């Protein structure tokens, strides 16, 4: 069965960086792009960007350009999302999602808390 | 760039029918497919409608989707409401200007 398993919760100080992983299994990794979506407490989802399965192509939300980096490790079917210069507004649940004809499978989410 | 606007909250009784709207601010709603996601507290979103009106396997046919060009909006209709339908619902569409994805702000559906 298709699974996306994300890394555990993180607590970071303002100005620091975070890297969240998303490991895929149960399907052909090279066939589907992976998107990242975050959701601040009590808010709706915010699309962050996506990466092609080969890792060769990324698109990120304009508001995050310059701070977000997405990479893949095809040897382990893992996608990484890095976010730099963290601020309190980056506190959120971060999800990875596979894109077929829609976001058909999601990771369980990784809570990133930014606090001094 | 465009925005998708959804009513903040809707309430309806079990057994009734409810329609949730998602209005696109600029550009035609027909330009890109609309998807609808259901999210219960503490869980990841799940798809209930994709490509405007397609249901993933496992989603009951009580859920249906449509678009209306005249109002530039998409709708999610849930008939025969059940208490288990109580959740947040988000619409999503593709922004061809930047290859991005745009979420609506979400509607909290209360079934009581």
mmCIF file of C-alpha atoms in Angstrom:
data_model
loop_
_atom_site.group_PDB
_atom_site.id
_atom_site.type_symbol
_atom_site.label_atom_id
_atom_site.label_comp_id
_atom_site.label_asym_id
_atom_site.label_seq_id
_atom_site.Cartn_x
_atom_site.Cartn_y
_atom_site.Cartn_z
ATOM 1 C CA UNK A 1 0.000 0.000 0.000
ATOM 2 C CA UNK A 2 1.100 3.550 -0.700
ATOM 3 C CA UNK A 3 2.658 5.258 2.292
ATOM 4 C CA UNK A 4 4.374 8.568 2.889
ATOM 5 C CA UNK A 5 6.160 8.595 6.233
ATOM 6 C CA UNK A 6 7.508 11.867 7.530
ATOM 7 C CA UNK A 7 10.194 12.647 10.071
ATOM 8 C CA UNK A 8 9.396 13.617 13.628
ATOM 9 C CA UNK A 9 8.482 16.894 15.243
ATOM 10 C CA UNK A 10 11.034 19.691 15.432
ATOM 11 C CA UNK A 11 11.489 22.654 17.737
ATOM 12 C CA UNK A 12 13.652 25.449 16.383
ATOM 13 C CA UNK A 13 14.694 28.902 17.442
ATOM 14 C CA UNK A 14 14.004 31.940 15.267
ATOM 15 C CA UNK A 15 16.611 32.298 12.561
ATOM 16 C CA UNK A 16 17.412 28.601 12.487
ATOM 17 C CA UNK A 17 16.746 26.111 9.673
ATOM 18 C CA UNK A 18 14.753 22.896 9.543
ATOM 19 C CA UNK A 19 14.787 19.898 7.228
ATOM 20 C CA UNK A 20 11.796 17.559 7.041
ATOM 21 C CA UNK A 21 11.885 14.210 5.270
ATOM 22 C CA UNK A 22 9.147 12.237 3.537
ATOM 23 C CA UNK A 23 9.856 8.602 2.645
ATOM 24 C CA UNK A 24 7.637 6.984 0.041
ATOM 25 C CA UNK A 25 6.795 3.322 -0.343
ATOM 26 C CA UNK A 26 4.279 1.099 -2.078
ATOM 27 C CA UNK A 27 4.488 2.670 -5.539
ATOM 28 C CA UNK A 28 6.937 3.592 -8.279
ATOM 29 C CA UNK A 29 8.617 6.659 -6.819
ATOM 30 C CA UNK A 30 9.725 7.996 -10.198
ATOM 31 C CA UNK A 31 6.167 8.358 -11.476
ATOM 32 C CA UNK A 32 4.765 11.020 -9.147
ATOM 33 C CA UNK A 33 5.809 14.487 -8.014
ATOM 34 C CA UNK A 34 5.711 15.283 -4.294
ATOM 35 C CA UNK A 35 4.186 18.485 -2.975
ATOM 36 C CA UNK A 36 4.670 20.182 0.365
ATOM 37 C CA UNK A 37 1.768 21.813 2.184
ATOM 38 C CA UNK A 38 1.824 23.482 5.566
ATOM 39 C CA UNK A 39 -0.944 24.363 7.949
ATOM 40 C CA UNK A 40 -0.527 26.843 10.761
ATOM 41 C CA UNK A 41 -2.548 26.178 13.927
ATOM 42 C CA UNK A 42 -6.225 26.857 13.312
ATOM 43 C CA UNK A 43 -5.589 27.908 9.719
ATOM 44 C CA UNK A 44 -6.173 26.430 6.289
ATOM 45 C CA UNK A 45 -3.509 24.652 4.252
ATOM 46 C CA UNK A 46 -0.886 26.662 2.386
ATOM 47 C CA UNK A 47 0.794 25.197 -0.682
ATOM 48 C CA UNK A 48 4.578 25.456 -0.474
ATOM 49 C CA UNK A 49 5.890 23.843 -3.630
ATOM 50 C CA UNK A 50 6.628 20.600 -5.403
ATOM 51 C CA UNK A 51 9.528 18.551 -6.684
ATOM 52 C CA UNK A 52 9.696 16.153 -9.569
ATOM 53 C CA UNK A 53 10.529 12.596 -8.515
ATOM 54 C CA UNK A 54 13.924 12.791 -10.177
ATOM 55 C CA UNK A 55 14.603 15.903 -8.160
ATOM 56 C CA UNK A 56 15.523 17.798 -11.256
ATOM 57 C CA UNK A 57 12.614 20.234 -11.236
ATOM 58 C CA UNK A 58 11.104 22.249 -8.442
ATOM 59 C CA UNK A 59 8.519 24.995 -8.141
ATOM 60 C CA UNK A 60 8.017 26.877 -4.899
ATOM 61 C CA UNK A 61 5.446 29.379 -3.721
ATOM 62 C CA UNK A 62 6.489 32.935 -4.385
ATOM 63 C CA UNK A 63 6.202 33.877 -0.718
ATOM 64 C CA UNK A 64 8.760 31.212 0.209
ATOM 65 C CA UNK A 65 11.221 31.577 -2.624
ATOM 66 C CA UNK A 66 14.704 31.985 -1.289
ATOM 67 C CA UNK A 67 13.906 30.207 1.963
ATOM 68 C CA UNK A 68 12.607 26.816 0.861
ATOM 69 C CA UNK A 69 14.621 24.032 -0.741
ATOM 70 C CA UNK A 70 13.288 20.689 -1.926
ATOM 71 C CA UNK A 71 15.504 17.737 -2.780
ATOM 72 C CA UNK A 72 15.164 14.007 -3.370
ATOM 73 C CA UNK A 73 17.219 10.912 -2.639
ATOM 74 C CA UNK A 74 16.062 8.408 -5.214
ATOM 75 C CA UNK A 75 18.108 5.647 -3.591
ATOM 76 C CA UNK A 76 15.830 5.762 -0.552
ATOM 77 C CA UNK A 77 12.687 7.194 -2.177
ATOM 78 C CA UNK A 78 12.899 10.138 0.163
ATOM 79 C CA UNK A 79 12.008 13.755 -0.424
ATOM 80 C CA UNK A 80 13.358 16.542 1.786
ATOM 81 C CA UNK A 81 12.021 20.019 2.436
ATOM 82 C CA UNK A 82 14.312 22.557 4.009
ATOM 83 C CA UNK A 83 13.226 25.949 5.310
ATOM 84 C CA UNK A 84 15.686 28.613 6.437
ATOM 85 C CA UNK A 85 15.502 31.824 8.469
ATOM 86 C CA UNK A 86 12.651 30.440 10.532
ATOM 87 C CA UNK A 87 10.278 32.819 12.235
ATOM 88 C CA UNK A 88 7.328 32.310 14.550
ATOM 89 C CA UNK A 89 4.922 32.455 11.603
ATOM 90 C CA UNK A 90 6.528 29.280 10.243
ATOM 91 C CA UNK A 91 5.122 27.296 13.169
ATOM 92 C CA UNK A 92 2.870 24.780 11.445
ATOM 93 C CA UNK A 93 2.172 21.187 10.564
ATOM 94 C CA UNK A 94 4.095 20.352 7.421
ATOM 95 C CA UNK A 95 2.725 17.692 5.073
ATOM 96 C CA UNK A 96 4.080 15.981 2.001
ATOM 97 C CA UNK A 97 1.571 14.763 -0.553
ATOM 98 C CA UNK A 98 1.811 12.664 -3.686
ATOM 99 C CA UNK A 99 0.250 14.153 -6.779
ATOM 100 C CA UNK A 100 -1.575 11.805 -9.087
ATOM 101 C CA UNK A 101 -4.798 13.234 -10.492
ATOM 102 C CA UNK A 102 -5.031 14.988 -7.147
ATOM 103 C CA UNK A 103 -3.125 14.900 -3.850
ATOM 104 C CA UNK A 104 -4.070 11.285 -3.436
ATOM 105 C CA UNK A 105 -1.783 10.289 -0.577
ATOM 106 C CA UNK A 106 -0.501 12.413 2.276
ATOM 107 C CA UNK A 107 2.120 11.990 4.927
ATOM 108 C CA UNK A 108 1.108 12.051 8.567
ATOM 109 C CA UNK A 109 2.489 15.536 9.042
ATOM 110 C CA UNK A 110 5.507 16.956 10.869
ATOM 111 C CA UNK A 111 4.972 19.633 13.475
ATOM 112 C CA UNK A 112 7.580 22.367 13.314
ATOM 113 C CA UNK A 113 7.525 24.791 16.222
ATOM 114 C CA UNK A 114 9.548 27.989 16.078
ATOM 115 C CA UNK A 115 10.016 29.509 19.483
ATOM 116 C CA UNK A 116 12.695 31.315 21.404
ATOM 117 C CA UNK B 1 -2.527 34.904 -9.271
ATOM 118 C CA UNK B 2 -6.024 34.363 -7.922
ATOM 119 C CA UNK B 3 -7.722 33.571 -4.644
ATOM 120 C CA UNK B 4 -10.346 30.997 -3.785
ATOM 121 C CA UNK B 5 -12.948 32.224 -1.304
ATOM 122 C CA UNK B 6 -15.030 29.880 0.804
ATOM 123 C CA UNK B 7 -17.634 30.649 3.471
ATOM 124 C CA UNK B 8 -16.092 30.309 6.904
ATOM 125 C CA UNK B 9 -18.718 27.980 8.325
ATOM 126 C CA UNK B 10 -21.925 26.170 7.435
ATOM 127 C CA UNK B 11 -24.338 24.217 9.633
ATOM 128 C CA UNK B 12 -26.968 21.733 8.593
ATOM 129 C CA UNK B 13 -28.971 18.891 10.065
ATOM 130 C CA UNK B 14 -28.412 15.188 9.530
ATOM 131 C CA UNK B 15 -30.166 13.851 6.469
ATOM 132 C CA UNK B 16 -30.256 17.231 4.753
ATOM 133 C CA UNK B 17 -28.279 18.439 1.743
ATOM 134 C CA UNK B 18 -25.608 21.139 1.946
ATOM 135 C CA UNK B 19 -23.666 22.918 -0.780
ATOM 136 C CA UNK B 20 -20.284 24.465 -0.085
ATOM 137 C CA UNK B 21 -19.021 27.137 -2.460
ATOM 138 C CA UNK B 22 -15.557 28.133 -3.659
ATOM 139 C CA UNK B 23 -15.342 31.357 -5.671
ATOM 140 C CA UNK B 24 -12.364 32.237 -7.832
ATOM 141 C CA UNK B 25 -11.293 35.888 -7.670
ATOM 142 C CA UNK B 26 -9.908 36.285 -11.181
ATOM 143 C CA UNK B 27 -9.653 34.188 -14.284
ATOM 144 C CA UNK B 28 -12.227 31.601 -15.190
ATOM 145 C CA UNK B 29 -13.074 28.788 -12.787
ATOM 146 C CA UNK B 30 -13.057 26.559 -15.847
ATOM 147 C CA UNK B 31 -9.384 27.251 -16.531
ATOM 148 C CA UNK B 32 -8.152 24.615 -14.106
ATOM 149 C CA UNK B 33 -9.705 21.641 -12.376
ATOM 150 C CA UNK B 34 -10.970 22.106 -8.836
ATOM 151 C CA UNK B 35 -10.355 19.579 -6.087
ATOM 152 C CA UNK B 36 -12.048 19.276 -2.719
ATOM 153 C CA UNK B 37 -10.416 17.981 0.438
ATOM 154 C CA UNK B 38 -11.972 16.904 3.701
ATOM 155 C CA UNK B 39 -9.995 17.296 6.909
ATOM 156 C CA UNK B 40 -11.100 16.033 10.287
ATOM 157 C CA UNK B 41 -9.349 17.356 13.397
ATOM 158 C CA UNK B 42 -5.862 16.008 13.882
ATOM 159 C CA UNK B 43 -5.705 14.193 10.553
ATOM 160 C CA UNK B 44 -4.248 14.781 7.097
ATOM 161 C CA UNK B 45 -6.609 15.997 4.370
ATOM 162 C CA UNK B 46 -8.244 13.457 2.074
ATOM 163 C CA UNK B 47 -9.692 13.956 -1.391
ATOM 164 C CA UNK B 48 -13.450 13.859 -1.793
ATOM 165 C CA UNK B 49 -13.645 15.375 -5.303
ATOM 166 C CA UNK B 50 -11.037 15.876 -8.031
ATOM 167 C CA UNK B 51 -11.211 17.205 -11.599
ATOM 168 C CA UNK B 52 -14.307 19.240 -10.660
ATOM 169 C CA UNK B 53 -16.662 16.303 -10.256
ATOM 170 C CA UNK B 54 -14.784 13.008 -9.951
ATOM 171 C CA UNK B 55 -15.007 10.923 -6.789
ATOM 172 C CA UNK B 56 -12.072 8.812 -5.651
ATOM 173 C CA UNK B 57 -12.892 5.212 -4.912
ATOM 174 C CA UNK B 58 -14.234 4.870 -1.421
ATOM 175 C CA UNK B 59 -15.919 8.275 -1.355
ATOM 176 C CA UNK B 60 -19.690 7.810 -1.166
ATOM 177 C CA UNK B 61 -21.863 9.104 -3.988
ATOM 178 C CA UNK B 62 -23.453 11.488 -1.473
ATOM 179 C CA UNK B 63 -20.529 13.737 -2.404
ATOM 180 C CA UNK B 64 -20.676 15.548 -5.730
ATOM 181 C CA UNK B 65 -18.848 18.451 -7.313
ATOM 182 C CA UNK B 66 -19.576 20.980 -10.011
ATOM 183 C CA UNK B 67 -18.488 24.311 -11.399
ATOM 184 C CA UNK B 68 -20.608 27.284 -12.449
ATOM 185 C CA UNK B 69 -19.031 29.614 -14.967
ATOM 186 C CA UNK B 70 -21.623 32.328 -14.446
ATOM 187 C CA UNK B 71 -20.698 32.730 -10.784
ATOM 188 C CA UNK B 72 -17.078 31.712 -11.352
ATOM 189 C CA UNK B 73 -17.336 29.222 -8.569
ATOM 190 C CA UNK B 74 -17.102 25.564 -7.736
ATOM 191 C CA UNK B 75 -19.446 23.708 -5.434
ATOM 192 C CA UNK B 76 -19.278 20.643 -3.262
ATOM 193 C CA UNK B 77 -22.670 19.150 -2.490
ATOM 194 C CA UNK B 78 -23.164 16.612 0.252
ATOM 195 C CA UNK B 79 -26.548 14.928 0.409
ATOM 196 C CA UNK B 80 -27.992 12.772 3.181
ATOM 197 C CA UNK B 81 -25.710 14.445 5.694
ATOM 198 C CA UNK B 82 -24.227 12.268 8.399
ATOM 199 C CA UNK B 83 -22.534 13.361 11.592
ATOM 200 C CA UNK B 84 -19.314 11.844 10.241
ATOM 201 C CA UNK B 85 -19.332 14.471 7.469
ATOM 202 C CA UNK B 86 -18.578 17.121 10.079
ATOM 203 C CA UNK B 87 -15.145 18.410 9.059
ATOM 204 C CA UNK B 88 -13.269 21.226 7.363
ATOM 205 C CA UNK B 89 -13.518 21.290 3.578
ATOM 206 C CA UNK B 90 -10.976 22.975 1.329
ATOM 207 C CA UNK B 91 -11.044 23.629 -2.381
ATOM 208 C CA UNK B 92 -7.851 23.662 -4.412
ATOM 209 C CA UNK B 93 -6.995 24.681 -7.943
ATOM 210 C CA UNK B 94 -3.987 25.015 -10.191
ATOM 211 C CA UNK B 95 -2.503 28.413 -11.051
ATOM 212 C CA UNK B 96 -1.141 28.134 -14.564
ATOM 213 C CA UNK B 97 0.636 31.513 -14.304
ATOM 214 C CA UNK B 98 3.227 30.084 -11.927
ATOM 215 C CA UNK B 99 2.514 26.329 -11.796
ATOM 216 C CA UNK B 100 1.374 26.839 -8.222
ATOM 217 C CA UNK B 101 -1.562 25.452 -6.327
ATOM 218 C CA UNK B 102 -4.086 27.617 -4.517
ATOM 219 C CA UNK B 103 -6.125 26.513 -1.514
ATOM 220 C CA UNK B 104 -9.342 28.127 -0.440
ATOM 221 C CA UNK B 105 -9.551 29.258 3.156
ATOM 222 C CA UNK B 106 -11.846 26.386 4.050
ATOM 223 C CA UNK B 107 -15.373 25.865 5.319
ATOM 224 C CA UNK B 108 -16.109 24.312 8.682
ATOM 225 C CA UNK B 109 -19.137 22.081 8.228
ATOM 226 C CA UNK B 110 -21.145 21.359 11.357
ATOM 227 C CA UNK B 111 -23.771 18.620 11.263
ATOM 228 C CA UNK B 112 -26.179 18.842 14.162
#
